[in-house]
PDB file of C-alpha atoms and ligand atoms in Angstrom:
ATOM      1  CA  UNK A   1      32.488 124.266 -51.029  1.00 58.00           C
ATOM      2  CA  UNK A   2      33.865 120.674 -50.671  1.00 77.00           C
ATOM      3  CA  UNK A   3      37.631 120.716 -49.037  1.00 89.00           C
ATOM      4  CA  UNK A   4      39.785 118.891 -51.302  1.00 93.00           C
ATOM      5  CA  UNK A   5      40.405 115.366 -51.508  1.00 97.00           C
ATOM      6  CA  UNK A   6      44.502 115.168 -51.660  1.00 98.00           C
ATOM      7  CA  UNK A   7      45.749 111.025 -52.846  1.00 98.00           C
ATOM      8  CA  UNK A   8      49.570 111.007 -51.748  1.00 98.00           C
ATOM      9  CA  UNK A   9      51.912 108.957 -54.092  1.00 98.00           C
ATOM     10  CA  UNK A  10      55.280 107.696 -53.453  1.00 97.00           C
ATOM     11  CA  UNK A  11      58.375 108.491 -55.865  1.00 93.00           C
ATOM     12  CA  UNK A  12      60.278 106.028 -57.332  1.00 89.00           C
ATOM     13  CA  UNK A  13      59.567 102.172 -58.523  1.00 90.00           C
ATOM     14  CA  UNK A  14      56.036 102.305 -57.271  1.00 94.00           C
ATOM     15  CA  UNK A  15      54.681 104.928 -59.212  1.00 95.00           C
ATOM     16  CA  UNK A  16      54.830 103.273 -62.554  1.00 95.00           C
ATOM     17  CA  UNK A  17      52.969 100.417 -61.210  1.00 96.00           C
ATOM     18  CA  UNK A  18      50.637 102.567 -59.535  1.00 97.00           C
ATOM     19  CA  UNK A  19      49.745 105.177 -62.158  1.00 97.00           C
ATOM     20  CA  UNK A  20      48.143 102.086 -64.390  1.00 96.00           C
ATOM     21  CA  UNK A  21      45.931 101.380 -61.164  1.00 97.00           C
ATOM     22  CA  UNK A  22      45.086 104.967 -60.282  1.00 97.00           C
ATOM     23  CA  UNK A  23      43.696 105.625 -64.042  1.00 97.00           C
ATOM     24  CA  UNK A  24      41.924 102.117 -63.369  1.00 97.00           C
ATOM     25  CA  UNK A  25      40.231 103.472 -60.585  1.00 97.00           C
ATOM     26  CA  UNK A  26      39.287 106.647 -62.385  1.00 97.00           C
ATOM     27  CA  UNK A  27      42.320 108.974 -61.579  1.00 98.00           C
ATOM     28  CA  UNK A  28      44.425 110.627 -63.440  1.00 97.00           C
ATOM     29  CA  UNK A  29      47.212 113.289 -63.405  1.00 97.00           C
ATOM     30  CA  UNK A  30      47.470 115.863 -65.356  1.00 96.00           C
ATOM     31  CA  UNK A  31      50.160 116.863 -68.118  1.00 95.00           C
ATOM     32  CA  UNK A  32      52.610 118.220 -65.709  1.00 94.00           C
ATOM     33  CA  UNK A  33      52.610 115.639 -63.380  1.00 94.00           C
ATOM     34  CA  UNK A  34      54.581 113.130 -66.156  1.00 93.00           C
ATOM     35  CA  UNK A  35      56.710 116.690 -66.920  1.00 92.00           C
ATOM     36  CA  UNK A  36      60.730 115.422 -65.957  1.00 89.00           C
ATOM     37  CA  UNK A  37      61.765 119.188 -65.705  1.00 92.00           C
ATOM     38  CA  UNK A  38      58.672 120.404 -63.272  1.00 92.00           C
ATOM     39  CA  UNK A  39      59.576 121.372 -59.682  1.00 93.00           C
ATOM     40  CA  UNK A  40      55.698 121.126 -58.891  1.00 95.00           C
ATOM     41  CA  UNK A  41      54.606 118.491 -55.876  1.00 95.00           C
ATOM     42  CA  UNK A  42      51.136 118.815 -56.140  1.00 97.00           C
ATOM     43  CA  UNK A  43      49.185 118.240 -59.275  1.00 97.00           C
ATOM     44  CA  UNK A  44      45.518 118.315 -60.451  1.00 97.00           C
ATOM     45  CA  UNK A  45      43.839 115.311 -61.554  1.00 97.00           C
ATOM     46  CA  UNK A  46      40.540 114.686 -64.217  1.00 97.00           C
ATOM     47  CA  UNK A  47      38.559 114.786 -61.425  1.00 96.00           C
ATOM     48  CA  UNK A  48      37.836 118.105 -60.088  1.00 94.00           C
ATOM     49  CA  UNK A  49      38.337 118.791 -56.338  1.00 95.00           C
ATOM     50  CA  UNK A  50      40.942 116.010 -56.443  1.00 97.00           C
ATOM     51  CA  UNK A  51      44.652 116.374 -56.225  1.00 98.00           C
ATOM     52  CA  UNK A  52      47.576 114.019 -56.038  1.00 98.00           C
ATOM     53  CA  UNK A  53      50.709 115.224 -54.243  1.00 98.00           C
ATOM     54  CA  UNK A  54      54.131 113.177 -55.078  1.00 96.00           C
ATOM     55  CA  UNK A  55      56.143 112.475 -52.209  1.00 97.00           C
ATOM     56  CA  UNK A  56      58.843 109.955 -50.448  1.00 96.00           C
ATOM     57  CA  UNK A  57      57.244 106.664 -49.667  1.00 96.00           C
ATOM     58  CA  UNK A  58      57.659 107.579 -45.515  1.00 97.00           C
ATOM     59  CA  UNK A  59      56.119 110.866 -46.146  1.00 98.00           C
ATOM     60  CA  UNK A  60      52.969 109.456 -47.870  1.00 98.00           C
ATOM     61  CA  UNK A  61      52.340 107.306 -44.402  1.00 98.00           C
ATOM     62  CA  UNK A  62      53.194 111.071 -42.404  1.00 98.00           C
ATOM     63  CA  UNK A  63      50.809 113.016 -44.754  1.00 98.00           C
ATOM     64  CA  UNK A  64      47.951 110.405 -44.870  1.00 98.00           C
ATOM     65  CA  UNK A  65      48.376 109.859 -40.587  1.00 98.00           C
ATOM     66  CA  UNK A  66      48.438 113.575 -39.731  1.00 98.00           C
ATOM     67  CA  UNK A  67      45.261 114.242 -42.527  1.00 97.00           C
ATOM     68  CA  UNK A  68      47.166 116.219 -45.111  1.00 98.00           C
ATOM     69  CA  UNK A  69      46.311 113.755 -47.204  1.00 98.00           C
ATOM     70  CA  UNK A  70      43.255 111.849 -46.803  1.00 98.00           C
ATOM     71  CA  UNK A  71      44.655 108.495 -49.334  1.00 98.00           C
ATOM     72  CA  UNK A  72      47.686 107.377 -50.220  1.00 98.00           C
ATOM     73  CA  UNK A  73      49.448 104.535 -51.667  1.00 98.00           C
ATOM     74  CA  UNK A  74      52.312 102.889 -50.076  1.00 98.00           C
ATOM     75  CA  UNK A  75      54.221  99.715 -49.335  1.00 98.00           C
ATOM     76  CA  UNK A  76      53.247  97.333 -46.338  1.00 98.00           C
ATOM     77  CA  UNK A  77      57.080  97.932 -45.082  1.00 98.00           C
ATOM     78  CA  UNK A  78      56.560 101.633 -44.556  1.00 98.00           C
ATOM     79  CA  UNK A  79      52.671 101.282 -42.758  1.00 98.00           C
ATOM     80  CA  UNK A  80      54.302  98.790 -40.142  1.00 98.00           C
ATOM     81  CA  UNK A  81      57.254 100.264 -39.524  1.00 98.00           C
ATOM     82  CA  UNK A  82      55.315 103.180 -38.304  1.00 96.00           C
ATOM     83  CA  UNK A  83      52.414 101.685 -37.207  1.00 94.00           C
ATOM     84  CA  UNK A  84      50.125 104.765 -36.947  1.00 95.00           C
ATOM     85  CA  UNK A  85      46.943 104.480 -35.517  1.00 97.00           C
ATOM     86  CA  UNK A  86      45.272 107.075 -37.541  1.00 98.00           C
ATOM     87  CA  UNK A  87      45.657 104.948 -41.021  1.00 98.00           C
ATOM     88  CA  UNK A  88      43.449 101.969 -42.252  1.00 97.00           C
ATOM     89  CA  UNK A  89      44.950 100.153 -45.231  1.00 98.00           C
ATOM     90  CA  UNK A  90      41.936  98.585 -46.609  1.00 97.00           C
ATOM     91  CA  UNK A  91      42.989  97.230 -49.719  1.00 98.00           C
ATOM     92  CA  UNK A  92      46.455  95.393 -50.961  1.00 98.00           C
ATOM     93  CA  UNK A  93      46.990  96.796 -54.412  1.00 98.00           C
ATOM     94  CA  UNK A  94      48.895  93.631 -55.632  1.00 97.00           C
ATOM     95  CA  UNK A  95      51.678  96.438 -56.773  1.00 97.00           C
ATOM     96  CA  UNK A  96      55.278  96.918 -55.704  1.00 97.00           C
ATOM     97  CA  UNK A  97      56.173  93.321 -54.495  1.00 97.00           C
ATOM     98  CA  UNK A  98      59.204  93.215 -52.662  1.00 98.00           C
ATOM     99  CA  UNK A  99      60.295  92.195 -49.555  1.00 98.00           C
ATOM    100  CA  UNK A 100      62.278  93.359 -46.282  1.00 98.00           C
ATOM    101  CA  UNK A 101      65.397  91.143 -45.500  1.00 98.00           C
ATOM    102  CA  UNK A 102      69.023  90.966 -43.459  1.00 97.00           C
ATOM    103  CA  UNK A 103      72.102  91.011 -45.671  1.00 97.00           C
ATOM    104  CA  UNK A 104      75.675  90.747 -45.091  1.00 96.00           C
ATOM    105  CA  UNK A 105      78.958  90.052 -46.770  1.00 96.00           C
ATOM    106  CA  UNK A 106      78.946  86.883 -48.701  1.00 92.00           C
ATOM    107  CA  UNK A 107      82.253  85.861 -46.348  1.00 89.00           C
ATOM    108  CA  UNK A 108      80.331  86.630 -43.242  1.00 84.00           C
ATOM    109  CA  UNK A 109      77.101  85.446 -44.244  1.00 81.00           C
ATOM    110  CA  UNK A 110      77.561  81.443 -42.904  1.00 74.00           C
ATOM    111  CA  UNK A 111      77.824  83.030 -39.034  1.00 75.00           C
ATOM    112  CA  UNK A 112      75.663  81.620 -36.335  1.00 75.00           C
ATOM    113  CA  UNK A 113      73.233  84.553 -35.105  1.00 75.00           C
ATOM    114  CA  UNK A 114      71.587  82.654 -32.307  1.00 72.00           C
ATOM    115  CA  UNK A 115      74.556  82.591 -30.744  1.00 79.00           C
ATOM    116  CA  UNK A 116      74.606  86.638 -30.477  1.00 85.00           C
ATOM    117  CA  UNK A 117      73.438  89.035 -27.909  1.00 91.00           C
ATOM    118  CA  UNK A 118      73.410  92.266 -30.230  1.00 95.00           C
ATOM    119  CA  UNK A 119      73.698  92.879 -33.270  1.00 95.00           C
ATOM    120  CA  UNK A 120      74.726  96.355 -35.735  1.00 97.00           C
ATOM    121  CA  UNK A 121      72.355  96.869 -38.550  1.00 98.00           C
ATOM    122  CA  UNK A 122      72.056  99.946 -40.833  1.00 98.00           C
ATOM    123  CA  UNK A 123      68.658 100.356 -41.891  1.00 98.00           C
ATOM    124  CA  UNK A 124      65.855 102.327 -42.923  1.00 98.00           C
ATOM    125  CA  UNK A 125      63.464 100.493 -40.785  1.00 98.00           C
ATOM    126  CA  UNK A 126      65.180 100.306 -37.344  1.00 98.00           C
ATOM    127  CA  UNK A 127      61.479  99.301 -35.471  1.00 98.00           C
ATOM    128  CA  UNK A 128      60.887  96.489 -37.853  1.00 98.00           C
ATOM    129  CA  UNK A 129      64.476  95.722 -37.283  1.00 98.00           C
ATOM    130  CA  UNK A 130      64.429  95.640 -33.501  1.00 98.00           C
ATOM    131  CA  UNK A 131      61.474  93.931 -33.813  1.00 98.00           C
ATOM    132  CA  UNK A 132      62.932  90.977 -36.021  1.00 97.00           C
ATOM    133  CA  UNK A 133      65.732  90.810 -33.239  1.00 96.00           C
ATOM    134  CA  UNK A 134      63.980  90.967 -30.457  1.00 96.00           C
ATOM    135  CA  UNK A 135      62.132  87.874 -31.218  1.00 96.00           C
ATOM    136  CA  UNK A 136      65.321  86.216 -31.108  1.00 93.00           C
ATOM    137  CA  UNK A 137      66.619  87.472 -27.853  1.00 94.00           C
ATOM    138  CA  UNK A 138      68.955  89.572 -29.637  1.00 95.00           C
ATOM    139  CA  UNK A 139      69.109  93.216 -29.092  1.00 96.00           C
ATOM    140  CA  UNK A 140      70.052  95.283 -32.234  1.00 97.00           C
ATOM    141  CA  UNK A 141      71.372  98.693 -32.345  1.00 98.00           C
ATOM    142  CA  UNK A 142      70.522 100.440 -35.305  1.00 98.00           C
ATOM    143  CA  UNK A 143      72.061 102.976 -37.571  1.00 98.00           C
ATOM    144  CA  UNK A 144      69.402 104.739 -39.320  1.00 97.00           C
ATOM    145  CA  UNK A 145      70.265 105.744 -42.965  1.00 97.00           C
ATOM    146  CA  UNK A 146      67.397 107.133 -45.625  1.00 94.00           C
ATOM    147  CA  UNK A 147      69.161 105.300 -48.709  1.00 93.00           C
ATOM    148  CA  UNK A 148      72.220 102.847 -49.980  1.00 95.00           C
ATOM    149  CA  UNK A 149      72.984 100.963 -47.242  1.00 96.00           C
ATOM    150  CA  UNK A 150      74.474  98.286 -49.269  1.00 96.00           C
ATOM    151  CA  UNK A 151      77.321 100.742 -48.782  1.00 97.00           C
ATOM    152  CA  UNK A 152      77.408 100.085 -44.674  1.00 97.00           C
ATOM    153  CA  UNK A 153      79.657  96.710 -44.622  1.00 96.00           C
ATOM    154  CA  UNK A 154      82.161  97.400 -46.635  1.00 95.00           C
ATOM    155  CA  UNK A 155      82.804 100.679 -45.223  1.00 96.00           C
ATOM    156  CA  UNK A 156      82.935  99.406 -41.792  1.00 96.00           C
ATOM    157  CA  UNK A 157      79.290 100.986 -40.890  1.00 97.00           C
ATOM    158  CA  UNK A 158      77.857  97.515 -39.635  1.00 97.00           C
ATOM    159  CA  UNK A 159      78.342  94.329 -40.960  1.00 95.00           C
ATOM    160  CA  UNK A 160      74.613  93.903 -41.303  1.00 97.00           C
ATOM    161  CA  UNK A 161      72.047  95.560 -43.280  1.00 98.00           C
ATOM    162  CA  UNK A 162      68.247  95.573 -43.601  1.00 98.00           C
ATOM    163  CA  UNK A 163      66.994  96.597 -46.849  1.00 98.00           C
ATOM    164  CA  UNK A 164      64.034  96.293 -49.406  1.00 97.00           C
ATOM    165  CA  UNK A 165      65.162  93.211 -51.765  1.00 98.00           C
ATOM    166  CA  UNK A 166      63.198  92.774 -55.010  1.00 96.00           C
ATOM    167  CA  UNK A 167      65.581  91.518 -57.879  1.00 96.00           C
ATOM    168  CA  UNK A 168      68.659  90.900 -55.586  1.00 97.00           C
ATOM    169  CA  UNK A 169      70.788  93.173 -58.008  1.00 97.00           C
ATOM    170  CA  UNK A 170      71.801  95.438 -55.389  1.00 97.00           C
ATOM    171  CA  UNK A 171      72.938  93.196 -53.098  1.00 97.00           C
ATOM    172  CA  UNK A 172      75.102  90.631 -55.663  1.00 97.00           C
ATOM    173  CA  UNK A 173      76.774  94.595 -56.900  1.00 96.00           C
ATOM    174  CA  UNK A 174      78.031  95.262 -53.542  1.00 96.00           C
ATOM    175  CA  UNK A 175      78.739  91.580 -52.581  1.00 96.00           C
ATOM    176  CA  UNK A 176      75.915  91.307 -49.846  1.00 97.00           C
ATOM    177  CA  UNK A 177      73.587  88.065 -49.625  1.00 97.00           C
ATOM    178  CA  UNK A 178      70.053  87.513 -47.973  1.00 97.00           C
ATOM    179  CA  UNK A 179      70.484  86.305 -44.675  1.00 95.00           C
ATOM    180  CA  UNK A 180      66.891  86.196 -43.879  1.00 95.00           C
ATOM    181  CA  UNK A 181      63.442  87.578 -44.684  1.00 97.00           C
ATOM    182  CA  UNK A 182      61.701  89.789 -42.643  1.00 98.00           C
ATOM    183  CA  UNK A 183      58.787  89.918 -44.362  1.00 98.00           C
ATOM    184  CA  UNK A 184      57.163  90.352 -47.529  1.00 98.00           C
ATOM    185  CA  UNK A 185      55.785  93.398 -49.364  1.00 98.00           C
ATOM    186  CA  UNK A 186      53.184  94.733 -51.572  1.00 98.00           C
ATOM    187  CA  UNK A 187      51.933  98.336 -52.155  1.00 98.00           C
ATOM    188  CA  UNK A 188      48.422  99.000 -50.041  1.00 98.00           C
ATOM    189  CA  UNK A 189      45.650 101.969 -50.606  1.00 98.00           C
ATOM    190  CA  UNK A 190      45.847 103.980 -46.868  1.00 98.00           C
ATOM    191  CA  UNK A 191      43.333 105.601 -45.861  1.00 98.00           C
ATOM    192  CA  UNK A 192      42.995 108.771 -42.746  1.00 98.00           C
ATOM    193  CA  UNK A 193      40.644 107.160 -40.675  1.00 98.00           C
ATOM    194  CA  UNK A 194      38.998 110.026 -39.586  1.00 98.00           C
ATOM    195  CA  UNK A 195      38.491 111.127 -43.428  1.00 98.00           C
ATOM    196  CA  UNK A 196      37.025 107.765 -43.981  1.00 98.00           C
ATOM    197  CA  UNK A 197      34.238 108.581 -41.255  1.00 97.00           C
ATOM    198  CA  UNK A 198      33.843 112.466 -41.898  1.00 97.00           C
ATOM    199  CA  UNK A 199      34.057 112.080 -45.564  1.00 97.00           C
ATOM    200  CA  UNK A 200      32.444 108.404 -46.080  1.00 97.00           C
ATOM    201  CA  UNK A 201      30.311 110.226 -49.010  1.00 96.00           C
ATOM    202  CA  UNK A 202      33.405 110.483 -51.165  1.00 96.00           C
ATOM    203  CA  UNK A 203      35.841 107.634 -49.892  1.00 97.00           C
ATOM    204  CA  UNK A 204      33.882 104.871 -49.367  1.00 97.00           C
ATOM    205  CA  UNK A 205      33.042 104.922 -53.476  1.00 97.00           C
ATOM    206  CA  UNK A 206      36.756 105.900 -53.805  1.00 97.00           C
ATOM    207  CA  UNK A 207      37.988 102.711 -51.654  1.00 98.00           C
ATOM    208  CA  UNK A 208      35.826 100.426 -53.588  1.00 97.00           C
ATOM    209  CA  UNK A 209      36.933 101.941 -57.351  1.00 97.00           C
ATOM    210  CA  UNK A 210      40.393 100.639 -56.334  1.00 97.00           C
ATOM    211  CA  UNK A 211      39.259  97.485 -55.003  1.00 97.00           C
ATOM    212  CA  UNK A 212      37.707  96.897 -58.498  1.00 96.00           C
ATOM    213  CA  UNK A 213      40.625  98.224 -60.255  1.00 96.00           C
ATOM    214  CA  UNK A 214      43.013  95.429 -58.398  1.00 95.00           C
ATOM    215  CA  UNK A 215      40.347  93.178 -59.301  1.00 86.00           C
ATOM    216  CA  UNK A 216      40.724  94.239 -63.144  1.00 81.00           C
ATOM    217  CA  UNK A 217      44.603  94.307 -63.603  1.00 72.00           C
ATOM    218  CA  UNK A 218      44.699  90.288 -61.664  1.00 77.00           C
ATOM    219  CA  UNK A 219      42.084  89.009 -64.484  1.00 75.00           C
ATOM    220  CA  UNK A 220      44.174  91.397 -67.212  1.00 74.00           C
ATOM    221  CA  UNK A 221      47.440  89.151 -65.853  1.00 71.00           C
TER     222      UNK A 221
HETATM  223  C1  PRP B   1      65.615  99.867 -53.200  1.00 56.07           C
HETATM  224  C2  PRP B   1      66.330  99.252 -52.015  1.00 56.07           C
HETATM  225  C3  PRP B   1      67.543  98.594 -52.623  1.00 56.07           C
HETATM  226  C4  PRP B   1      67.062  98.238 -54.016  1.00 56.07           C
HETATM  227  C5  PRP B   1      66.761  96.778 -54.119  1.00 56.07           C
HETATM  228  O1  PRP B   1      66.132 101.108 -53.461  1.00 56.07           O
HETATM  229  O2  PRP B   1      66.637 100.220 -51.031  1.00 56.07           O
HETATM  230  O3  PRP B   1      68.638  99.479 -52.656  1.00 56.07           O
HETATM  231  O4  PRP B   1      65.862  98.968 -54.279  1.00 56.07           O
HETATM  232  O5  PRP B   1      66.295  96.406 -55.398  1.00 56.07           O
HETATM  233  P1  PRP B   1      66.950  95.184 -56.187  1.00 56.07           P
HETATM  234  O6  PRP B   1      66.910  93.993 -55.280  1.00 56.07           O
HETATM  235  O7  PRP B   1      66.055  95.004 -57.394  1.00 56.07           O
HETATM  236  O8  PRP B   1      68.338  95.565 -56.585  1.00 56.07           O
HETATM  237  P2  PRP B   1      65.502 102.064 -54.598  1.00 56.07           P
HETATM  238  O9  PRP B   1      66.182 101.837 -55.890  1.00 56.07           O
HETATM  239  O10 PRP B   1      64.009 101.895 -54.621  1.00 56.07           O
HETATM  240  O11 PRP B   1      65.893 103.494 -54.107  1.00 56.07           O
HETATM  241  P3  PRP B   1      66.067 104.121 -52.637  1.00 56.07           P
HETATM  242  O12 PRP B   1      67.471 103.790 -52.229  1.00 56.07           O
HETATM  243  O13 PRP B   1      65.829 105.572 -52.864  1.00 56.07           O
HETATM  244  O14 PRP B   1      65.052 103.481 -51.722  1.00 56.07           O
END
């Protein structure tokens, strides 16, 4: 019997970009799955021996690395600030735009950071964050929080945050602005690399359905 082939999806803002490009690509969830009131994580799909399991956007990167999952979809912020050997993001969906940026109070916000030697930031994302830093000769020490950092300033956390921006609502309702960009996002098909050799059969095909279905919503644009 073939072991099952598990597609790990992220909750939240993704998702409803993604579920347009996973029934592209030949995928799609059963009734339960778009159930508000189910508890389940892990849902069939029309094609048999295929499941898709709905989880955080970090875990996705965890469960794809470690082989729970052999595919998953996630944003290019999560798969760097990892950096896992064991995944291979082979195609950029052209989903989930976004990107990761510095923000501080708007009274703050006109300070010269070159002239700093460390810096406080709350963040998801404190190895991208070091990494921005470091490249500047500054050395920040991060607080890690899992959500609404905006909150961090004004309650004396850190003055500085580093956050997903898309629309710049957040920011402008807690009276943060942009003080840089990190780097830019989109939403990227990962793939276990050791699946994609033992299992080549069924994910190579698999790989190249998405690639088609990106190709498919850009010419639908
Ligand atoms: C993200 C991010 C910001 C917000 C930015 O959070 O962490 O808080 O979106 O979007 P905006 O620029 O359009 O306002 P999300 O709502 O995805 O939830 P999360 O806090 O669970 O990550």
């Amino acid at each position: 019997m073939t072991a099952p082939l598990i597609i790990a999806v992220p909750k939240g803002r993704i998702l409803d970009e993604a579920l347009p490009l996973l029934a592209r690509a030949g995928i799609e969830p059963d009734a339960e799955f778009h159930d508000k009131k189910s508890r389940a994580l892990r849902f069939a799909t029309n094609q048999p021996g295929t499941s898709i399991i709905r989880v955080r956007a970090f875990d996705v990167a965890t469960f794809v690395a470690h082989g729970a999952a052999q595919i998953g979809i996630v944003g290019s912020d999560v798969i760097e600030e990892f950096d896992y050997s064991q995944i291979y993001a082979p195609v950029d969906l052209n989903i989930g735009h976004c990107r990761l940026s510095v923000a501080e109070p708007v009274e703050t916000a006109s300070e010269d950071e070159a002239a700093m030697s460390h810096v406080r930031v709350a963040t998801k994302y404190p190895h991208l964050t070091r990494r921005h830093y470091e490249a500047q000769g500054i050395q920040a020490e991060c607080v890690k929080l899992n959500g609404a950092m905006e909150l961090a300033p004004s309650l004396g956390l850190s003055r500085r945050i580093v956050d997903l921006v898309s629309s710049g609502a957040t920011l402008k309702a807690n009276g943060l602005v942009e003080t840089s960009v990190i780097m830019q996002i989109s939403a990227r098909l990962i793939v276990n690399r050791a699946a994609f050799k033992m299992r080549a059969a069924e994910i190579v095909p698999l790989v190249e359905r998405f690639r088609n279905a990106v190709g498919a919503g850009n010419a639908a644009a």
